[in-house]
XYZ file of C-alpha atoms in Angstrom:
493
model
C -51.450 17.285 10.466
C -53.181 16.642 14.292
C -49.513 14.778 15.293
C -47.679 17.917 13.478
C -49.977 20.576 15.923
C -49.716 18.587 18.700
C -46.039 18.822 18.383
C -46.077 22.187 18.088
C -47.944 23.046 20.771
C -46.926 25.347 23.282
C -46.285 23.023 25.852
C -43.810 20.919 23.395
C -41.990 23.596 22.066
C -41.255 24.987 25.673
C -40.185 21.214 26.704
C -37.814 21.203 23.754
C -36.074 24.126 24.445
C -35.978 23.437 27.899
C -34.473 19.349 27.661
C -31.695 21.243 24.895
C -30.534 24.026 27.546
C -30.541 21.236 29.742
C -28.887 18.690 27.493
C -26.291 21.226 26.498
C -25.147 21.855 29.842
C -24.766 18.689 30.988
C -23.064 17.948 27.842
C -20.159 20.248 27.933
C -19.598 19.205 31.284
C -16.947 16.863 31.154
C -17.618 13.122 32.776
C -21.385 13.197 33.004
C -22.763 12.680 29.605
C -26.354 11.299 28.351
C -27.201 8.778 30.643
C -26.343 10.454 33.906
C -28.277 13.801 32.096
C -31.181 11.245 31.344
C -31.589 9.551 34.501
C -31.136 13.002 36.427
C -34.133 14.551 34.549
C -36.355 11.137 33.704
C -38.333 11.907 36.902
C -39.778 15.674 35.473
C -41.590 13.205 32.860
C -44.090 11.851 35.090
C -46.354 14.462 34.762
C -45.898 14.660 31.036
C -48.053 12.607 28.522
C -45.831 9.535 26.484
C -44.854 11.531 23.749
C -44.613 14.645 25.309
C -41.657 12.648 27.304
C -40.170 10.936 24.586
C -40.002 14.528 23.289
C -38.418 15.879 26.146
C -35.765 12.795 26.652
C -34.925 13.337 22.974
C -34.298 17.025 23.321
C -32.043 16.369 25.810
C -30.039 13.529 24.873
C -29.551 15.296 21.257
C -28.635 18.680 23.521
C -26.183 16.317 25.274
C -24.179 15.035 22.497
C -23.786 18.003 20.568
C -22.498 19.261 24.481
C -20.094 17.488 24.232
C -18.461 18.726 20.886
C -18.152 22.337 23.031
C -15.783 20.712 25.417
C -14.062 18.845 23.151
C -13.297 21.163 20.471
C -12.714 24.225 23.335
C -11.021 22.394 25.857
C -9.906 19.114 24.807
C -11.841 17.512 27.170
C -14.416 14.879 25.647
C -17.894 16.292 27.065
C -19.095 12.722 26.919
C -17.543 9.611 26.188
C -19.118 9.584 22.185
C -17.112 12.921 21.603
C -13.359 11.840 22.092
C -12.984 11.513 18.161
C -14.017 15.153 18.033
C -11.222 16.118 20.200
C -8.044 15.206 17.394
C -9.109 17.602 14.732
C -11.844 19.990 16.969
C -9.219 21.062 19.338
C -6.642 21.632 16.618
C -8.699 23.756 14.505
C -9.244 25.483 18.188
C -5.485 25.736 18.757
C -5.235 28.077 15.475
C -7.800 30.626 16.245
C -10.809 28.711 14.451
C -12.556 27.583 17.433
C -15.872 29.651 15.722
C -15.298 27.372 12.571
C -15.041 24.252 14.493
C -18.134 24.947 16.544
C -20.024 25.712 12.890
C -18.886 22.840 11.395
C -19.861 20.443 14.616
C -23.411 22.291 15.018
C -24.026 21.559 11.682
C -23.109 18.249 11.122
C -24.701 17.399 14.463
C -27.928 18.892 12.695
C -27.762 16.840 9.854
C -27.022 13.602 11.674
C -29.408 13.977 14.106
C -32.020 14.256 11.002
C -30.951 11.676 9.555
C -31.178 8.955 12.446
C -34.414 10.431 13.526
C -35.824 9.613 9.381
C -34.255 5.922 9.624
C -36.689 6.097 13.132
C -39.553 7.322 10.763
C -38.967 5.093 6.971
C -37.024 2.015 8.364
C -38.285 1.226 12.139
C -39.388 -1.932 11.445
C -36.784 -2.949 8.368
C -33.817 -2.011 10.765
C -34.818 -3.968 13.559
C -35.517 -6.944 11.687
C -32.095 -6.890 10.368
C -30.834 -6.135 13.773
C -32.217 -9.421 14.929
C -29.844 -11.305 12.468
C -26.501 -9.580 14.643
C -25.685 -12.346 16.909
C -22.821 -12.528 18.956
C -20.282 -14.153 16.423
C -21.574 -10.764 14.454
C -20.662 -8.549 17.748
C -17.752 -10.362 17.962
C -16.221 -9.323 14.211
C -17.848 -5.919 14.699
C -15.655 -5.652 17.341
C -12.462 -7.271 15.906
C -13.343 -5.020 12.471
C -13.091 -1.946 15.048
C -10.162 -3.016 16.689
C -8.731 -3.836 13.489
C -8.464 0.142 12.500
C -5.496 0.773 14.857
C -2.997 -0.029 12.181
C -5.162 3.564 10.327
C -5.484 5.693 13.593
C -1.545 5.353 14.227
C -0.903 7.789 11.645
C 1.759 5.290 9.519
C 3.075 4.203 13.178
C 1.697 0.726 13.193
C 3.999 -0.831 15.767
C 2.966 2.012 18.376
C -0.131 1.832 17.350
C -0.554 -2.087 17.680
C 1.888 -1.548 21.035
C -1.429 1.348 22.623
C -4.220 -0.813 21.148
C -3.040 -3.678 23.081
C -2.929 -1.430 26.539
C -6.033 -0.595 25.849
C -7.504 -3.998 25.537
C -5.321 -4.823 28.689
C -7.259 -2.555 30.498
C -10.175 -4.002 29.785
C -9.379 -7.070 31.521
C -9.082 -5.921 34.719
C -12.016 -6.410 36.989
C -14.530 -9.161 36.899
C -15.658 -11.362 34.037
C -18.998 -11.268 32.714
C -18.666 -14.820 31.421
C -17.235 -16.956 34.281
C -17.551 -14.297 37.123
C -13.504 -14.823 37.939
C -11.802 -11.856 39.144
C -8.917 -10.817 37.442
C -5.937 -8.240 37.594
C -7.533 -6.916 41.294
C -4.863 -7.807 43.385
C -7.407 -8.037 46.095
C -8.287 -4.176 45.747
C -12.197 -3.990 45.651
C -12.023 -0.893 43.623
C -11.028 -3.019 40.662
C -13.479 -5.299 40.609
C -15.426 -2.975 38.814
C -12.801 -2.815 36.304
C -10.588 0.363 34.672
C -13.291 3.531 34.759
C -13.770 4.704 31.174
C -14.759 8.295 32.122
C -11.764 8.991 34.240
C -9.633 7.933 31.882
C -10.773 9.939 29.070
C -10.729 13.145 31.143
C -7.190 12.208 32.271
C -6.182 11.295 28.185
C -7.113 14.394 26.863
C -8.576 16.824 29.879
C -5.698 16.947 31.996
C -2.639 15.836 29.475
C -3.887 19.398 27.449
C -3.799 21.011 31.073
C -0.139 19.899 31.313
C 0.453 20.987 27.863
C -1.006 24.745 27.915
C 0.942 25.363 31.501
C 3.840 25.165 29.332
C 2.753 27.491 27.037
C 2.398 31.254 27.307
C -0.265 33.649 26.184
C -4.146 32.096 24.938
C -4.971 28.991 23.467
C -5.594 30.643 19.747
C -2.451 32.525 20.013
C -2.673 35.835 18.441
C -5.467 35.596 16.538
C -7.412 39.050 17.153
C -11.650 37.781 17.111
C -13.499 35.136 17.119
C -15.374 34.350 14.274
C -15.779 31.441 11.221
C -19.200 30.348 12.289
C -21.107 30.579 8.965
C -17.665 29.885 7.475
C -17.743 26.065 9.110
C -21.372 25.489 8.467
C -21.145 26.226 4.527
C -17.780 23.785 4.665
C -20.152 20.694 5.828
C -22.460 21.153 2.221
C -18.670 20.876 0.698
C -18.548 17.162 2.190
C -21.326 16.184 1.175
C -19.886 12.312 0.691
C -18.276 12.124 4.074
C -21.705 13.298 5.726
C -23.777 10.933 4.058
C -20.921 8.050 4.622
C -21.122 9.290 8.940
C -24.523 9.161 8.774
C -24.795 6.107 7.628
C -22.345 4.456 9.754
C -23.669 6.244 12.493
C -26.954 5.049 11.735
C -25.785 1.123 11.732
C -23.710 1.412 15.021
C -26.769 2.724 16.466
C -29.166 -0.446 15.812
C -26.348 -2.682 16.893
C -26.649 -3.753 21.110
C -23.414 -2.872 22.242
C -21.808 -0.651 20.117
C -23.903 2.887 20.595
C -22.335 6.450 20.912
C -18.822 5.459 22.489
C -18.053 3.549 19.344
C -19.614 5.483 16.567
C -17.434 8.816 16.262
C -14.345 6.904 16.866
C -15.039 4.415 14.155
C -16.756 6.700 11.604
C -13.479 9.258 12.353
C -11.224 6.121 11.819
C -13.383 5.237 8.191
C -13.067 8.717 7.023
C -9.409 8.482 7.807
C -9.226 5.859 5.850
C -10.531 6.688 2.505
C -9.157 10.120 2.506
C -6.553 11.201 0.103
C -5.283 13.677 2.922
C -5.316 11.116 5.484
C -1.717 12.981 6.569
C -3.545 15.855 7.836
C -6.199 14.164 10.006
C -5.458 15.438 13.345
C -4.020 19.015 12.691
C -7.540 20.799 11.885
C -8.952 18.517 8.946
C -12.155 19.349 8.051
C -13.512 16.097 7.456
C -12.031 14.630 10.665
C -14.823 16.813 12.536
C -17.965 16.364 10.438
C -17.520 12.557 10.974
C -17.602 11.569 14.108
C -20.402 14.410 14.919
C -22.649 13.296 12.077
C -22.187 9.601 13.570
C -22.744 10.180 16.839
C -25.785 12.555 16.475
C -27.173 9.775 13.807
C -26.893 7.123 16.687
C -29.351 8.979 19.123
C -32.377 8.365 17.499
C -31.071 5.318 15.240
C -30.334 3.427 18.996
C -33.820 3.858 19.962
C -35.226 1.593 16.591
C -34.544 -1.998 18.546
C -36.097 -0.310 21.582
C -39.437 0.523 20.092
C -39.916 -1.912 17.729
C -38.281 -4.868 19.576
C -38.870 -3.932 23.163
C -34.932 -4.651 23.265
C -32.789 -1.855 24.639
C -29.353 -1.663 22.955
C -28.008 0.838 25.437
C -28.552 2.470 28.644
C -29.968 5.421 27.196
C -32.607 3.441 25.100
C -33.411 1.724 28.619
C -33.927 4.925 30.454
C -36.316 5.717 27.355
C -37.936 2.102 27.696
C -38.499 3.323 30.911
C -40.080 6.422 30.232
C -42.805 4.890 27.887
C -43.622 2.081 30.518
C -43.976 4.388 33.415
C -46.990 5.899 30.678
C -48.159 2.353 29.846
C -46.516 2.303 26.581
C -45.984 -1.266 25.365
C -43.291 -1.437 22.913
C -42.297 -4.488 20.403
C -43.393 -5.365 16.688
C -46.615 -3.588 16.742
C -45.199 -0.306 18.432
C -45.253 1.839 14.923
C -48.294 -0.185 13.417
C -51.261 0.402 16.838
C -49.645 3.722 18.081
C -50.058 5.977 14.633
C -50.730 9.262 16.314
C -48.271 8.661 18.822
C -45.747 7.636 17.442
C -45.930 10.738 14.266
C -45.764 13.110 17.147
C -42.722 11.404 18.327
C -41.055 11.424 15.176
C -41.648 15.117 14.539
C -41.003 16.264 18.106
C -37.192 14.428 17.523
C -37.047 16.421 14.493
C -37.926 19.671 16.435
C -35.741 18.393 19.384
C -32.768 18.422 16.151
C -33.528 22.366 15.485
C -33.561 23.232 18.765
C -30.041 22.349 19.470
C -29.236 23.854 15.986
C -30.987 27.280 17.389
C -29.242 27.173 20.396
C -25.443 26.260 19.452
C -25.847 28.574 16.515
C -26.669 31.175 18.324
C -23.931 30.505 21.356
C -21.353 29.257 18.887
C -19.697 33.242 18.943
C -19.845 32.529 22.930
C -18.666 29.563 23.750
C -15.498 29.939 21.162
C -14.279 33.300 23.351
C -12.874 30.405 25.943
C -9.869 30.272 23.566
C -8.939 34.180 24.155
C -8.804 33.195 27.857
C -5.024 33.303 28.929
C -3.326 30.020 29.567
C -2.869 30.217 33.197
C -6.532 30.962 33.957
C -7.530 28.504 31.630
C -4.894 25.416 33.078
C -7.103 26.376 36.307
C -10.686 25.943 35.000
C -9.615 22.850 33.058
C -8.169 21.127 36.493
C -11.660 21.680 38.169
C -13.341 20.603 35.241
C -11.448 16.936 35.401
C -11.342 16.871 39.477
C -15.209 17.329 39.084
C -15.966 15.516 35.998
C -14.257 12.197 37.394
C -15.266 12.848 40.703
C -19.343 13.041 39.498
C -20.556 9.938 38.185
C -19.679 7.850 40.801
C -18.412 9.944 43.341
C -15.510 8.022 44.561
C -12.618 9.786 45.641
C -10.454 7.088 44.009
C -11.278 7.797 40.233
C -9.772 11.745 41.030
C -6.582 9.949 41.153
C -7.425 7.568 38.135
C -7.412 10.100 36.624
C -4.539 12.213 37.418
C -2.356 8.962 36.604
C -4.199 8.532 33.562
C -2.978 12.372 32.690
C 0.133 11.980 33.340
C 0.925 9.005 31.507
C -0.882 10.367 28.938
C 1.101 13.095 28.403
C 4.428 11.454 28.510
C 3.148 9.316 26.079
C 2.004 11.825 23.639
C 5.112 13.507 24.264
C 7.366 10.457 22.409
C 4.406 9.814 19.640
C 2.252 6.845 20.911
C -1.263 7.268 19.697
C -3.637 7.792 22.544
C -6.535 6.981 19.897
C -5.372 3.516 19.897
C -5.204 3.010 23.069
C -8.879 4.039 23.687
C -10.304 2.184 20.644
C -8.766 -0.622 22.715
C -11.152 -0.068 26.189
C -14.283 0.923 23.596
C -13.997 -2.657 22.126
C -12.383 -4.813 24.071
C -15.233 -5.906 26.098
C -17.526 -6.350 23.471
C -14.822 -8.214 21.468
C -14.144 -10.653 25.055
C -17.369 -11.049 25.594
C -19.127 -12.299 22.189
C -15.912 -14.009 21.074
C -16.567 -16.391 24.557
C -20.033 -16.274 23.937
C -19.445 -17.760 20.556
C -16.823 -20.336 21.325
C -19.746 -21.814 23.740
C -22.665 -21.735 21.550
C -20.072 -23.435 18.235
C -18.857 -25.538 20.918
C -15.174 -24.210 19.956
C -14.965 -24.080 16.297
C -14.056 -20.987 14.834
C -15.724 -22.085 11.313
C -18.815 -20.384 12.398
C -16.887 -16.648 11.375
C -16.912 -17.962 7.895
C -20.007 -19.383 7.652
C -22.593 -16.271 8.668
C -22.545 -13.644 5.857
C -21.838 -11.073 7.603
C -18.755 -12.335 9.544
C -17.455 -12.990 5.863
C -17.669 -9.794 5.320
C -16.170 -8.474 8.247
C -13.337 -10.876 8.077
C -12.669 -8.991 4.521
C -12.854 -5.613 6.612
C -10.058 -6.612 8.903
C -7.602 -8.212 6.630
C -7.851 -5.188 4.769
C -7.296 -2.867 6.663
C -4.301 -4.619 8.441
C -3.158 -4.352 4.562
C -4.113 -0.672 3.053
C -1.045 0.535 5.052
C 1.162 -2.109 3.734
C -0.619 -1.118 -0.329
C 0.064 2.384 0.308
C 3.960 2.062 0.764
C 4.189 -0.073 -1.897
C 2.031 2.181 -4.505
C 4.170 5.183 -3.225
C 7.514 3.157 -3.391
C 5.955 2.849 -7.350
C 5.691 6.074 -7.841
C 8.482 7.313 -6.432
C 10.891 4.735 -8.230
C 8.631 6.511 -11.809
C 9.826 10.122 -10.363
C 13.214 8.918 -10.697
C 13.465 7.205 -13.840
């Protein structure tokens, strides 16, 4: 009860809504995303007491990520990196007129995400990062190939293009200089590339400025003739009709989270890829499927409190965002590890219910500017083509401000949309850079530490399983055919 009232103090509640204004906005601004939001705004917690900034960090990085579904779903232009996934079906649904139903159902599964990661934070610190400890790098490693595995699902039947976009992707990746023998590779002597293929500028180019391109060839609005926005309540009641796919994102999202490595990027993309998977309408993913929305926004909102469990209760930071909150609890003389939940009781309840609160304020807030934001759609296609250039010059242009990732990411928009034009998957291709690091780097890791043998996949557990993951899904595409070749050849007779 004391943890619950200090939560709810005045103070708190004006720091929550406050870090989700502030989270939403940086959000929906495409390129800048939760860490450059978090390490913008760290410094307006030294004043505040340790949970009082927790609070406030949380507020805003939940703010941030649901952000990020505005941009995606209204522009097509991935707010941060964790919300490309929402841009296949988001933006569709957008495209038809339902742009108030798409912002329902992404406020609401963001909601019930978010609640969920912030519970596993509350019943299963401890348990989670225990298990945690037991994902090594031959672990990372088959995570990785598992993810990377899923191309031959996101290529919608297309598995040669999809393979063919996968591979750019993980091409990409190579460029720059390697973490494990500190070779340079692919720069051609350019120092701009020793840094490697910018994520962010990509992105924006992918979907950002390929939709530009797109719309200038189209007349009228984005949503066509449809007369008023509205569908808001309509898209929150269709997440209770999922109720299997939200509990499914959740708890993918909720595993990705506790894993070093994987975080945000990674969880909408593969939870949208797993949903794909196991649906019976798998056809439709990408044209305004319902399910294809509440998935990766239940993931990725479960991973922002889920990512912080090796942080408090190892000390261990999986992600730069769980750093910047490492940070945040030192600068207050916060020790974290395997007695953080056990010697800070108070402290750590008024954490826990503060990230609830920090949940409902973002719920509040898109709720009530869901009827807003969705009037973007009604804006004619010329002025829009305009305000989505700026958006990309900026967005690339801010987190690093080099002049130089403007025009990675024009090129990237071009090619993009010549691409898209003759079928190739784009999802592939950035499945590819999400992985293909992590994938590189454990699999070398590995091949040091088993002194080159590759038996060491088959004999962890989990590998094992993995290795099952992979060779299946290479082979549900192949089942499928054959089980519809079946049934078509019992039409027939």
């Amino acid at each position: 009860m004391s943890a619950l009232l200090s939560a709810i103090a005045p103070e708190n509640l004006l720091n929550l809504l406050i870090g989700s204004s502030l989270g939403i906005l940086f959000g929906a601004a495409p390129g800048l995303g939760p860490v450059f939001a978090l390490a913008i705004l760290l410094p307006m917690t030294y004043s505040m007491s340790a949970a009082n900034a927790v609070i406030f960090m949380s507020a805003v990085y939940a703010g941030c990520v649901y952000g990020g579904s505005i941009s995606s779903i209204l522009l097509n232009s991935p707010g941060t990196p964790g919300n490309v996934a929402t841009c296949f079906d988001g933006h569709a649904m957008a495209k038809k007129g339902q742009a108030g139903r798409a912002l329902g159902i992404s406020t609401m599964s963001s909601f019930i995400g978010g609640i969920v990661g912030v519970l596993s934070v509350a019943f299963l610190g401890n348990l989670l990062a225990q298990f945690s400890l037991k994902i090594g790098s031959p672990e990372n490693c088959m995570l990785a190939f598992a993810g990377l595995s899923l191309v031959a699902v996101a290529a919608k039947g297309n598995m040669l293009k999809g393979v063919i976009m996968g591979g750019f992707g993980l091409m990409l990746t190579f460029v720059g200089i390697s973490v494990v023998t500190g070779e340079s590779r692919f720069t051609y002597g350019t120092i701009y590339l020793t840094d490697g293929i910018q994520f962010v500028p990509v992105v924006i180019g992918m979907f950002a400025l390929a939709q530009a391109f797109e719309l200038a060839d189209e007349s009228g609005s984005m949503s066509g003739e449809a007369k008023k926005v509205s569908g808001v309540l309509k898209g929150i009641k269709e997440v209770f009709m999922h109720p299997i796919t939200v509990i499914r994102s959740a708890i993918v999202g909720t595993v990705i989270g506790i894993v070093p490595g994987l975080g945000i990027n990674a969880a909408g993309f593969i939870s949208y890829v797993v949903e794909k998977n196991g649906a019976k309408d798998a056809d439709t993913f990408g044209e305004g499927n319902t399910k294809g929305l509440i998935a990766p926004e239940t993931a990725n909102n479960a991973v922002t409190s889920s990512a912080l469990i090796p942080a408090f209760a190892l000390g261990i930071p999986g992600s730069s965002t769980a750093a910047l909150f490492l940070s945040a609890l030192t600068i207050h003389g916060v020790r974290t590890g395997y007695s953080f939940f056990t010697e800070n009781g108070d402290m750590v309840n008024v954490i826990i219910i503060g990230m609830l609160l920090a949940q409902l304020a973002f719920l509040v807030l898109g709720l009530i500017g869901a009827k807003y934001f969705a009037k973007i759609t009604k804006v004619p296609n010329t002025l829009l083509v305009s305000v989505i250039i700026v958006l990309s010059v900026l967005g690339a242009y801010a987190a690093r401000r080099q002049i130089i990732d403007v025009f990675l990411m024009i090129g990237a928009g071009l090619i993009s949309y010549y691409l898209k034009k003759h079928g190739f998957p784009l999802s592939c291709l950035v499945l590819g850079m999400i992985l293909g690091n992590l994938a590189e780097e454990n699999y070398c890791r590995t091949m040091r530490l088993s002194k080159g043998s590759a038996m060491v996949f088959l004999t962890r557990p989990i590998c094992l399983v993995l290795v099952l993951v992979i060779v299946i899904s290479f082979a549900m595409p192949l089942i499928k055919k054959a089980f519809a070749q079946l049934r078509k050849k019992k039409v027939q007779k």
